[in-house]
PDB file of C-alpha atoms and ligand atoms in Angstrom:
ATOM      1  CA  MET A   1      21.399 -13.044  12.275  1.00  0.00           C
ATOM      2  CA  PRO A   2      18.038 -14.919  10.695  1.00  0.00           C
ATOM      3  CA  GLU A   3      16.362 -12.197   8.701  1.00  0.00           C
ATOM      4  CA  GLU A   4      13.573 -10.839   9.987  1.00  0.00           C
ATOM      5  CA  MET A   5      10.817 -10.956   7.875  1.00  0.00           C
ATOM      6  CA  LEU A   6       8.669  -7.680   7.990  1.00  0.00           C
ATOM      7  CA  TYR A   7       5.496  -8.493   5.754  1.00  0.00           C
ATOM      8  CA  GLU A   8       4.978 -11.218   2.869  1.00  0.00           C
ATOM      9  CA  GLY A   9       3.005  -9.829   0.283  1.00  0.00           C
ATOM     10  CA  LYS A  10       1.121 -11.551  -2.926  1.00  0.00           C
ATOM     11  CA  ALA A  11       3.873 -11.904  -4.952  1.00  0.00           C
ATOM     12  CA  LYS A  12       7.340 -11.109  -2.965  1.00  0.00           C
ATOM     13  CA  ARG A  13       8.460 -10.727   0.905  1.00  0.00           C
ATOM     14  CA  VAL A  14      10.328  -8.262   2.134  1.00  0.00           C
ATOM     15  CA  PHE A  15      12.905  -8.524   4.596  1.00  0.00           C
ATOM     16  CA  ALA A  16      15.069  -6.400   7.054  1.00  0.00           C
ATOM     17  CA  THR A  17      18.944  -6.186   6.835  1.00  0.00           C
ATOM     18  CA  ASP A  18      21.753  -5.244   9.041  1.00  0.00           C
ATOM     19  CA  ASP A  19      21.482  -1.551   7.630  1.00  0.00           C
ATOM     20  CA  GLU A  20      18.446   0.281   9.559  1.00  0.00           C
ATOM     21  CA  GLY A  21      17.945   1.586   5.895  1.00  0.00           C
ATOM     22  CA  VAL A  22      18.230  -0.725   3.668  1.00  0.00           C
ATOM     23  CA  LEU A  23      15.773  -3.338   2.835  1.00  0.00           C
ATOM     24  CA  LEU A  24      15.708  -7.358   1.100  1.00  0.00           C
ATOM     25  CA  HIS A  25      12.948  -7.299  -1.380  1.00  0.00           C
ATOM     26  CA  ARG A  26      12.512 -11.635  -2.452  1.00  0.00           C
ATOM     27  CA  TYR A  27       9.992 -12.175  -5.568  1.00  0.00           C
ATOM     28  CA  LYS A  28       8.507 -15.383  -5.625  1.00  0.00           C
ATOM     29  CA  ASP A  29       6.921 -17.350  -8.410  1.00  0.00           C
ATOM     30  CA  ASP A  30       3.551 -17.278  -6.749  1.00  0.00           C
ATOM     31  CA  ALA A  31       1.199 -15.141  -8.354  1.00  0.00           C
ATOM     32  CA  THR A  32      -2.656 -13.189  -8.089  1.00  0.00           C
ATOM     33  CA  ALA A  33      -5.213 -11.311  -9.517  1.00  0.00           C
ATOM     34  CA  PHE A  34      -8.101  -9.987  -8.984  1.00  0.00           C
ATOM     35  CA  ASN A  35      -7.154  -8.713  -5.173  1.00  0.00           C
ATOM     36  CA  ALA A  36      -6.158 -11.960  -4.706  1.00  0.00           C
ATOM     37  CA  LYS A  37      -9.396 -13.844  -5.639  1.00  0.00           C
ATOM     38  CA  LYS A  38      -6.934 -15.719  -8.608  1.00  0.00           C
ATOM     39  CA  ARG A  39      -3.600 -17.541  -7.583  1.00  0.00           C
ATOM     40  CA  GLY A  40      -1.436 -19.138  -9.258  1.00  0.00           C
ATOM     41  CA  SER A  41       2.494 -19.641  -9.512  1.00  0.00           C
ATOM     42  CA  TRP A  42       4.977 -20.544 -12.216  1.00  0.00           C
ATOM     43  CA  GLU A  43       8.956 -21.058 -12.451  1.00  0.00           C
ATOM     44  CA  GLY A  44      10.823 -18.249 -13.223  1.00  0.00           C
ATOM     45  CA  LYS A  45       8.573 -15.464 -12.326  1.00  0.00           C
ATOM     46  CA  GLY A  46      10.124 -14.358  -9.119  1.00  0.00           C
ATOM     47  CA  LYS A  47      13.253 -14.018 -11.451  1.00  0.00           C
ATOM     48  CA  THR A  48      11.780 -12.305 -14.424  1.00  0.00           C
ATOM     49  CA  ASN A  49      10.606  -9.565 -11.560  1.00  0.00           C
ATOM     50  CA  ALA A  50      13.670  -9.069  -9.879  1.00  0.00           C
ATOM     51  CA  THR A  51      15.861  -8.446 -13.127  1.00  0.00           C
ATOM     52  CA  MET A  52      13.661  -6.608 -14.697  1.00  0.00           C
ATOM     53  CA  SER A  53      12.765  -4.449 -11.889  1.00  0.00           C
ATOM     54  CA  ALA A  54      16.382  -4.313 -11.343  1.00  0.00           C
ATOM     55  CA  ALA A  55      17.083  -3.205 -14.915  1.00  0.00           C
ATOM     56  CA  LEU A  56      14.933  -1.330 -15.108  1.00  0.00           C
ATOM     57  CA  PHE A  57      15.580   0.875 -11.828  1.00  0.00           C
ATOM     58  CA  GLU A  58      19.214   0.929 -12.783  1.00  0.00           C
ATOM     59  CA  TYR A  59      18.255   2.631 -16.251  1.00  0.00           C
ATOM     60  CA  LEU A  60      15.684   5.067 -14.882  1.00  0.00           C
ATOM     61  CA  GLU A  61      18.405   6.531 -12.253  1.00  0.00           C
ATOM     62  CA  THR A  62      20.989   6.716 -15.543  1.00  0.00           C
ATOM     63  CA  GLN A  63      18.209   9.444 -17.066  1.00  0.00           C
ATOM     64  CA  GLY A  64      17.418  11.171 -13.602  1.00  0.00           C
ATOM     65  CA  VAL A  65      14.683   9.286 -12.100  1.00  0.00           C
ATOM     66  CA  PRO A  66      15.393   8.917  -8.373  1.00  0.00           C
ATOM     67  CA  THR A  67      14.461   4.942  -6.626  1.00  0.00           C
ATOM     68  CA  HIS A  68      14.615   2.613  -4.033  1.00  0.00           C
ATOM     69  CA  PHE A  69      17.109   0.699  -6.291  1.00  0.00           C
ATOM     70  CA  VAL A  70      20.328  -0.385  -4.264  1.00  0.00           C
ATOM     71  CA  ASP A  71      21.384  -3.328  -6.039  1.00  0.00           C
ATOM     72  CA  GLN A  72      20.405  -6.995  -7.298  1.00  0.00           C
ATOM     73  CA  VAL A  73      21.679  -9.779  -4.625  1.00  0.00           C
ATOM     74  CA  ASP A  74      20.742 -12.556  -6.595  1.00  0.00           C
ATOM     75  CA  ASP A  75      17.987 -13.785  -9.000  1.00  0.00           C
ATOM     76  CA  VAL A  76      15.192 -13.429  -6.895  1.00  0.00           C
ATOM     77  CA  THR A  77      16.304 -10.673  -4.842  1.00  0.00           C
ATOM     78  CA  ILE A  78      16.959  -7.224  -4.566  1.00  0.00           C
ATOM     79  CA  ARG A  79      18.275  -4.978  -1.888  1.00  0.00           C
ATOM     80  CA  THR A  80      16.268  -1.552  -1.517  1.00  0.00           C
ATOM     81  CA  LYS A  81      16.386   2.135   0.089  1.00  0.00           C
ATOM     82  CA  LYS A  82      13.799   1.909   3.410  1.00  0.00           C
ATOM     83  CA  LEU A  83      11.143   4.193   2.726  1.00  0.00           C
ATOM     84  CA  GLU A  84       7.495   5.052   4.181  1.00  0.00           C
ATOM     85  CA  MET A  85       5.180   4.235   0.778  1.00  0.00           C
ATOM     86  CA  LEU A  86       2.436   6.842  -0.420  1.00  0.00           C
ATOM     87  CA  PRO A  87      -0.984   4.906  -0.040  1.00  0.00           C
ATOM     88  CA  VAL A  88      -0.969   5.356  -4.213  1.00  0.00           C
ATOM     89  CA  GLU A  89      -1.055   3.429  -6.939  1.00  0.00           C
ATOM     90  CA  VAL A  90       0.044   5.636 -10.045  1.00  0.00           C
ATOM     91  CA  ILE A  91      -1.687   4.642 -12.882  1.00  0.00           C
ATOM     92  CA  VAL A  92       0.282   5.267 -16.500  1.00  0.00           C
ATOM     93  CA  ARG A  93      -1.943   4.732 -20.129  1.00  0.00           C
ATOM     94  CA  ASN A  94      -0.669   5.048 -23.393  1.00  0.00           C
ATOM     95  CA  ILE A  95      -3.694   2.455 -25.104  1.00  0.00           C
ATOM     96  CA  ALA A  96      -7.077   1.766 -23.634  1.00  0.00           C
ATOM     97  CA  ALA A  97      -6.792  -1.653 -22.057  1.00  0.00           C
ATOM     98  CA  GLY A  98      -8.460  -3.091 -19.038  1.00  0.00           C
ATOM     99  CA  SER A  99      -9.988  -1.296 -16.716  1.00  0.00           C
ATOM    100  CA  LEU A 100      -9.413   1.945 -18.537  1.00  0.00           C
ATOM    101  CA  ALA A 101     -11.052   0.260 -21.559  1.00  0.00           C
ATOM    102  CA  ARG A 102     -14.293  -0.892 -19.159  1.00  0.00           C
ATOM    103  CA  LEU A 103     -14.543   3.136 -17.650  1.00  0.00           C
ATOM    104  CA  LEU A 104     -14.858   5.020 -21.284  1.00  0.00           C
ATOM    105  CA  GLY A 105     -16.448   2.312 -23.232  1.00  0.00           C
ATOM    106  CA  PHE A 106     -13.720   1.951 -25.719  1.00  0.00           C
ATOM    107  CA  GLU A 107     -11.941  -1.209 -27.236  1.00  0.00           C
ATOM    108  CA  GLU A 108      -9.654  -2.531 -26.169  1.00  0.00           C
ATOM    109  CA  GLY A 109      -6.040  -1.520 -28.374  1.00  0.00           C
ATOM    110  CA  ARG A 110      -7.262   2.359 -29.156  1.00  0.00           C
ATOM    111  CA  LYS A 111      -4.643   4.746 -28.974  1.00  0.00           C
ATOM    112  CA  LEU A 112      -4.747   7.423 -26.114  1.00  0.00           C
ATOM    113  CA  LYS A 113      -4.651  11.245 -27.766  1.00  0.00           C
ATOM    114  CA  ALA A 114      -2.261  11.676 -24.869  1.00  0.00           C
ATOM    115  CA  PRO A 115      -1.080   9.746 -21.859  1.00  0.00           C
ATOM    116  CA  ILE A 116      -3.704   9.070 -18.912  1.00  0.00           C
ATOM    117  CA  VAL A 117      -2.761   9.382 -15.402  1.00  0.00           C
ATOM    118  CA  GLU A 118      -4.746   8.002 -12.618  1.00  0.00           C
ATOM    119  CA  LEU A 119      -4.389   8.077  -9.369  1.00  0.00           C
ATOM    120  CA  CYS A 120      -5.865   5.165  -6.725  1.00  0.00           C
ATOM    121  CA  TYR A 121      -5.629   4.235  -3.484  1.00  0.00           C
ATOM    122  CA  LYS A 122      -3.820   1.611  -1.849  1.00  0.00           C
ATOM    123  CA  ASP A 123      -5.864  -0.689  -0.473  1.00  0.00           C
ATOM    124  CA  ASP A 124      -7.082  -4.077  -0.484  1.00  0.00           C
ATOM    125  CA  ASP A 125     -10.096  -4.181   1.429  1.00  0.00           C
ATOM    126  CA  LEU A 126     -11.510  -1.526  -0.665  1.00  0.00           C
ATOM    127  CA  ASP A 127      -9.668  -3.163  -4.027  1.00  0.00           C
ATOM    128  CA  ASP A 128      -7.816  -0.106  -4.918  1.00  0.00           C
ATOM    129  CA  PRO A 129     -10.624   2.608  -5.819  1.00  0.00           C
ATOM    130  CA  MET A 130      -9.179   5.175  -8.749  1.00  0.00           C
ATOM    131  CA  LEU A 131      -9.619   8.529  -6.574  1.00  0.00           C
ATOM    132  CA  ASN A 132      -9.245  11.881  -7.176  1.00  0.00           C
ATOM    133  CA  TRP A 133      -7.493  14.945  -5.876  1.00  0.00           C
ATOM    134  CA  TYR A 134     -10.401  15.576  -2.661  1.00  0.00           C
ATOM    135  CA  HIS A 135     -10.838  12.233  -1.820  1.00  0.00           C
ATOM    136  CA  PHE A 136      -6.955  11.948  -1.557  1.00  0.00           C
ATOM    137  CA  ARG A 137      -6.907  15.312   0.314  1.00  0.00           C
ATOM    138  CA  GLU A 138      -9.300  13.624   2.829  1.00  0.00           C
ATOM    139  CA  LEU A 139      -7.318  11.066   3.734  1.00  0.00           C
ATOM    140  CA  GLY A 140      -4.190  13.104   4.339  1.00  0.00           C
ATOM    141  CA  VAL A 141      -2.538  13.007   0.999  1.00  0.00           C
ATOM    142  CA  ALA A 142      -0.594  16.427   0.164  1.00  0.00           C
ATOM    143  CA  ASP A 143      -1.204  17.914  -2.684  1.00  0.00           C
ATOM    144  CA  GLU A 144       2.486  18.440  -3.436  1.00  0.00           C
ATOM    145  CA  ASP A 145       3.221  14.659  -3.494  1.00  0.00           C
ATOM    146  CA  LEU A 146      -0.164  13.855  -5.882  1.00  0.00           C
ATOM    147  CA  ALA A 147       1.592  16.284  -8.113  1.00  0.00           C
ATOM    148  CA  PHE A 148       4.594  14.732  -8.107  1.00  0.00           C
ATOM    149  CA  CYS A 149       3.238  10.985  -8.385  1.00  0.00           C
ATOM    150  CA  GLU A 150       1.412  12.111 -11.421  1.00  0.00           C
ATOM    151  CA  GLU A 151       5.057  13.713 -12.748  1.00  0.00           C
ATOM    152  CA  LEU A 152       6.814  10.977 -12.162  1.00  0.00           C
ATOM    153  CA  GLY A 153       4.636   8.399 -13.918  1.00  0.00           C
ATOM    154  CA  LEU A 154       4.513  10.997 -16.753  1.00  0.00           C
ATOM    155  CA  ARG A 155       8.516  11.091 -16.668  1.00  0.00           C
ATOM    156  CA  VAL A 156       8.945   7.627 -16.448  1.00  0.00           C
ATOM    157  CA  ASN A 157       6.553   6.826 -18.944  1.00  0.00           C
ATOM    158  CA  GLU A 158       8.190   9.187 -21.757  1.00  0.00           C
ATOM    159  CA  ILE A 159      11.954   6.778 -20.848  1.00  0.00           C
ATOM    160  CA  LEU A 160      10.446   3.777 -21.006  1.00  0.00           C
ATOM    161  CA  VAL A 161       8.076   3.600 -23.803  1.00  0.00           C
ATOM    162  CA  PRO A 162      11.469   4.282 -26.369  1.00  0.00           C
ATOM    163  CA  PHE A 163      13.018   2.037 -23.666  1.00  0.00           C
ATOM    164  CA  PHE A 164      10.419  -0.679 -24.547  1.00  0.00           C
ATOM    165  CA  ASP A 165       9.824   0.114 -27.912  1.00  0.00           C
ATOM    166  CA  GLU A 166      13.623  -0.542 -29.140  1.00  0.00           C
ATOM    167  CA  LYS A 167      12.811  -3.838 -27.824  1.00  0.00           C
ATOM    168  CA  GLY A 168      10.294  -4.396 -29.335  1.00  0.00           C
ATOM    169  CA  VAL A 169       7.704  -3.901 -27.296  1.00  0.00           C
ATOM    170  CA  ILE A 170       4.582  -1.234 -27.192  1.00  0.00           C
ATOM    171  CA  LEU A 171       4.487  -0.776 -23.542  1.00  0.00           C
ATOM    172  CA  VAL A 172       0.394   0.384 -23.031  1.00  0.00           C
ATOM    173  CA  ASP A 173       0.328   0.871 -19.348  1.00  0.00           C
ATOM    174  CA  PHE A 174       2.051   0.429 -15.922  1.00  0.00           C
ATOM    175  CA  LYS A 175       1.681   0.800 -12.144  1.00  0.00           C
ATOM    176  CA  ILE A 176       4.175   2.340  -9.843  1.00  0.00           C
ATOM    177  CA  GLU A 177       4.624   3.219  -6.147  1.00  0.00           C
ATOM    178  CA  VAL A 178       6.066   6.278  -4.775  1.00  0.00           C
ATOM    179  CA  GLY A 179       7.783   6.206  -1.251  1.00  0.00           C
ATOM    180  CA  ARG A 180       9.443   9.159   0.959  1.00  0.00           C
ATOM    181  CA  ASP A 181      13.306   8.172   2.471  1.00  0.00           C
ATOM    182  CA  LYS A 182      14.339   9.559   6.222  1.00  0.00           C
ATOM    183  CA  ASP A 183      15.462  12.873   4.636  1.00  0.00           C
ATOM    184  CA  GLY A 184      12.294  13.795   3.341  1.00  0.00           C
ATOM    185  CA  ASN A 185      12.822  13.163  -0.349  1.00  0.00           C
ATOM    186  CA  LEU A 186      10.318  11.034  -2.460  1.00  0.00           C
ATOM    187  CA  MET A 187      11.139   8.293  -4.991  1.00  0.00           C
ATOM    188  CA  LEU A 188       9.893   5.608  -7.292  1.00  0.00           C
ATOM    189  CA  ALA A 189       9.597   2.420  -5.562  1.00  0.00           C
ATOM    190  CA  ASP A 190       7.983  -1.679  -5.819  1.00  0.00           C
ATOM    191  CA  GLU A 191       9.009  -3.194  -9.033  1.00  0.00           C
ATOM    192  CA  ILE A 192       7.939  -2.982 -12.699  1.00  0.00           C
ATOM    193  CA  SER A 193       7.521  -6.077 -14.051  1.00  0.00           C
ATOM    194  CA  PRO A 194       5.049  -8.111 -16.309  1.00  0.00           C
ATOM    195  CA  ASP A 195       2.433  -8.222 -12.991  1.00  0.00           C
ATOM    196  CA  THR A 196       2.737  -4.634 -13.130  1.00  0.00           C
ATOM    197  CA  CYS A 197       2.966  -3.725 -16.884  1.00  0.00           C
ATOM    198  CA  ARG A 198       1.188  -4.633 -20.202  1.00  0.00           C
ATOM    199  CA  PHE A 199       2.994  -5.253 -23.005  1.00  0.00           C
ATOM    200  CA  TRP A 200       2.098  -5.783 -26.532  1.00  0.00           C
ATOM    201  CA  ASP A 201       4.633  -7.233 -29.056  1.00  0.00           C
ATOM    202  CA  LYS A 202       4.572  -4.598 -31.522  1.00  0.00           C
ATOM    203  CA  GLU A 203       4.629  -6.814 -34.668  1.00  0.00           C
ATOM    204  CA  THR A 204       1.779  -9.409 -33.981  1.00  0.00           C
ATOM    205  CA  GLY A 205       0.165  -7.979 -30.764  1.00  0.00           C
ATOM    206  CA  GLU A 206       0.806 -10.385 -28.857  1.00  0.00           C
ATOM    207  CA  LYS A 207       0.370 -10.186 -24.753  1.00  0.00           C
ATOM    208  CA  LEU A 208       3.804 -10.371 -22.847  1.00  0.00           C
ATOM    209  CA  ASP A 209       2.719  -9.495 -19.405  1.00  0.00           C
ATOM    210  CA  LYS A 210       0.038 -11.100 -16.374  1.00  0.00           C
ATOM    211  CA  ASP A 211      -3.238 -10.423 -18.589  1.00  0.00           C
ATOM    212  CA  ARG A 212      -1.955 -13.894 -19.841  1.00  0.00           C
ATOM    213  CA  PHE A 213      -2.902 -15.455 -16.350  1.00  0.00           C
ATOM    214  CA  ARG A 214      -5.586 -12.868 -15.859  1.00  0.00           C
ATOM    215  CA  ARG A 215      -7.273 -14.019 -18.549  1.00  0.00           C
ATOM    216  CA  ASP A 216      -6.555 -18.080 -18.431  1.00  0.00           C
ATOM    217  CA  MET A 217      -4.490 -17.442 -21.948  1.00  0.00           C
ATOM    218  CA  GLY A 218      -1.399 -20.209 -21.431  1.00  0.00           C
ATOM    219  CA  GLY A 219       1.779 -19.282 -21.896  1.00  0.00           C
ATOM    220  CA  VAL A 220       2.548 -17.014 -19.140  1.00  0.00           C
ATOM    221  CA  GLU A 221       5.613 -18.433 -18.198  1.00  0.00           C
ATOM    222  CA  GLU A 222       7.015 -18.074 -21.685  1.00  0.00           C
ATOM    223  CA  ALA A 223       6.121 -15.035 -21.400  1.00  0.00           C
ATOM    224  CA  TYR A 224       7.844 -13.653 -18.730  1.00  0.00           C
ATOM    225  CA  ALA A 225      10.629 -15.821 -19.632  1.00  0.00           C
ATOM    226  CA  GLU A 226      10.671 -13.425 -23.526  1.00  0.00           C
ATOM    227  CA  MET A 227       9.796 -10.287 -21.671  1.00  0.00           C
ATOM    228  CA  LEU A 228      13.148 -11.417 -19.177  1.00  0.00           C
ATOM    229  CA  ARG A 229      15.388 -11.906 -22.367  1.00  0.00           C
ATOM    230  CA  ARG A 230      14.421  -8.741 -24.017  1.00  0.00           C
ATOM    231  CA  VAL A 231      15.586  -6.242 -21.002  1.00  0.00           C
ATOM    232  CA  THR A 232      18.623  -8.563 -20.498  1.00  0.00           C
ATOM    233  CA  GLU A 233      19.918  -8.571 -23.684  1.00  0.00           C
ATOM    234  CA  ILE A 234      20.084  -5.557 -24.747  1.00  0.00           C
ATOM    235  CA  LYS A 235      21.472  -4.279 -21.418  1.00  0.00           C
ATOM    236  CA  GLU A 236      24.214  -6.714 -22.381  1.00  0.00           C
ATOM    237  CA  ARG A 237      24.320  -5.629 -25.932  1.00  0.00           C
ATOM    238  CA  GLY A 238      24.790  -1.993 -24.400  1.00  0.00           C
ATOM    239  CA  ALA A 239      27.281  -3.079 -21.731  1.00  0.00           C
ATOM    240  CA  VAL A 240      29.495  -4.701 -24.621  1.00  0.00           C
ATOM    241  CA  ASP A 241      28.963  -1.582 -26.800  1.00  0.00           C
TER     242      ASP A 241
HETATM  243  P1  LIG B   1      -6.078  -2.086 -14.654  1.00  0.00           P
HETATM  244  O1  LIG B   1      -5.978  -1.718 -16.346  1.00  0.00           O
HETATM  245  O2  LIG B   1      -6.439  -3.681 -14.748  1.00  0.00           O
HETATM  246  O3  LIG B   1      -6.690  -1.226 -14.426  1.00  0.00           O
HETATM  247  O4  LIG B   1      -4.487  -2.089 -14.373  1.00  0.00           O
HETATM  248  C1  LIG B   1      -3.468  -1.025 -15.653  1.00  0.00           C
HETATM  249  C2  LIG B   1      -2.012  -1.420 -14.996  1.00  0.00           C
HETATM  250  O5  LIG B   1      -1.615  -1.287 -13.175  1.00  0.00           O
HETATM  251  C3  LIG B   1      -1.474  -2.686 -15.856  1.00  0.00           C
HETATM  252  O6  LIG B   1      -0.354  -2.761 -16.042  1.00  0.00           O
HETATM  253  C4  LIG B   1      -1.914  -3.594 -14.571  1.00  0.00           C
HETATM  254  C5  LIG B   1      -1.412  -3.094 -13.189  1.00  0.00           C
HETATM  255  N1  LIG B   1      -2.297  -3.319 -12.408  1.00  0.00           N
HETATM  256  C6  LIG B   1      -1.126  -3.850 -11.203  1.00  0.00           C
HETATM  257  O7  LIG B   1       0.111  -3.838 -11.210  1.00  0.00           O
HETATM  258  N2  LIG B   1      -1.630  -3.567  -9.747  1.00  0.00           N
HETATM  259  C7  LIG B   1      -2.846  -3.976  -9.921  1.00  0.00           C
HETATM  260  O8  LIG B   1      -3.765  -4.660  -9.338  1.00  0.00           O
HETATM  261  C8  LIG B   1      -3.829  -4.016 -11.297  1.00  0.00           C
HETATM  262  C9  LIG B   1      -5.769  -4.387 -10.659  1.00  0.00           C
HETATM  263  C10 LIG B   1      -3.043  -3.408 -12.624  1.00  0.00           C
HETATM  264  N1  LIG B   2      -1.947  -7.737  -7.893  1.00  0.00           N
HETATM  265  C1  LIG B   2      -3.123  -8.087  -7.794  1.00  0.00           C
HETATM  266  C2  LIG B   2      -4.209  -8.374  -7.251  1.00  0.00           C
HETATM  267  O1  LIG B   2      -3.561  -9.570  -6.607  1.00  0.00           O
HETATM  268  C3  LIG B   2      -4.300  -6.981  -9.181  1.00  0.00           C
HETATM  269  C4  LIG B   2      -3.874  -8.022 -10.630  1.00  0.00           C
HETATM  270  O2  LIG B   2      -2.582  -7.351 -10.700  1.00  0.00           O
HETATM  271  O3  LIG B   2      -4.197  -7.975 -11.243  1.00  0.00           O
HETATM  272  O4  LIG B   2      -4.578  -9.321  -7.488  1.00  0.00           O
END
């Protein structure tokens, strides 16, 4: 049966499978930024995003975090549970950068007193604005779902900060998404990759994420390959131990 494409996004395609409850997410080498006003592409991006997401979802599952991850099919493809997505982007920040640095007038790199969670409305036409609970209520998103998003974001942060620290990487901030399975269970979805996180090298402060593309810094292909190496190397070592 030919694969049926359900959705084509900026950086991935989603396909139906023979199993109604399972999808394929195939990551592309394409990149966009600033809501697709800027476009690019580099070799190995799809592989890094698929493989890093797979490794991190697997690790988070071992730490008790429910995710949509089923397995990795090939370099650029993962199998996931089919979910109904909440229209929410959950951002968690440890260090001021990007839009938070602008919002609060902080210098990029300022350590935050405690992690900050932001909830954004997933709507490209509106540029994914940050909203509060009153706005989300108006849009029909339940308070308990927002509470789940915030708690999940903080829990993922607690797990991933030390995980990346061990690899010599500071987890500056990241974005996750949440969906509901057919039984009503909410879980972590989408991807966790250099597209959706800020990673800074602990020793040098070098950026190892999509900001290299957003800000035309060069070395973006190398940065993605380096992050993939650091994440999968530890996984392989862990398997030997
Ligand atoms: P920001 O500082 O631009 O708001 O980004 C915060 C984090 O969210 C950063 O790690 C990059 C990630 N992010 C996405 O995953 N998708 C987006 O569309 C944007 C704007 C940010
Ligand atoms: N992913 C978003 C876009 O396409 C924004 C970003 O990551 O900067 O434009």
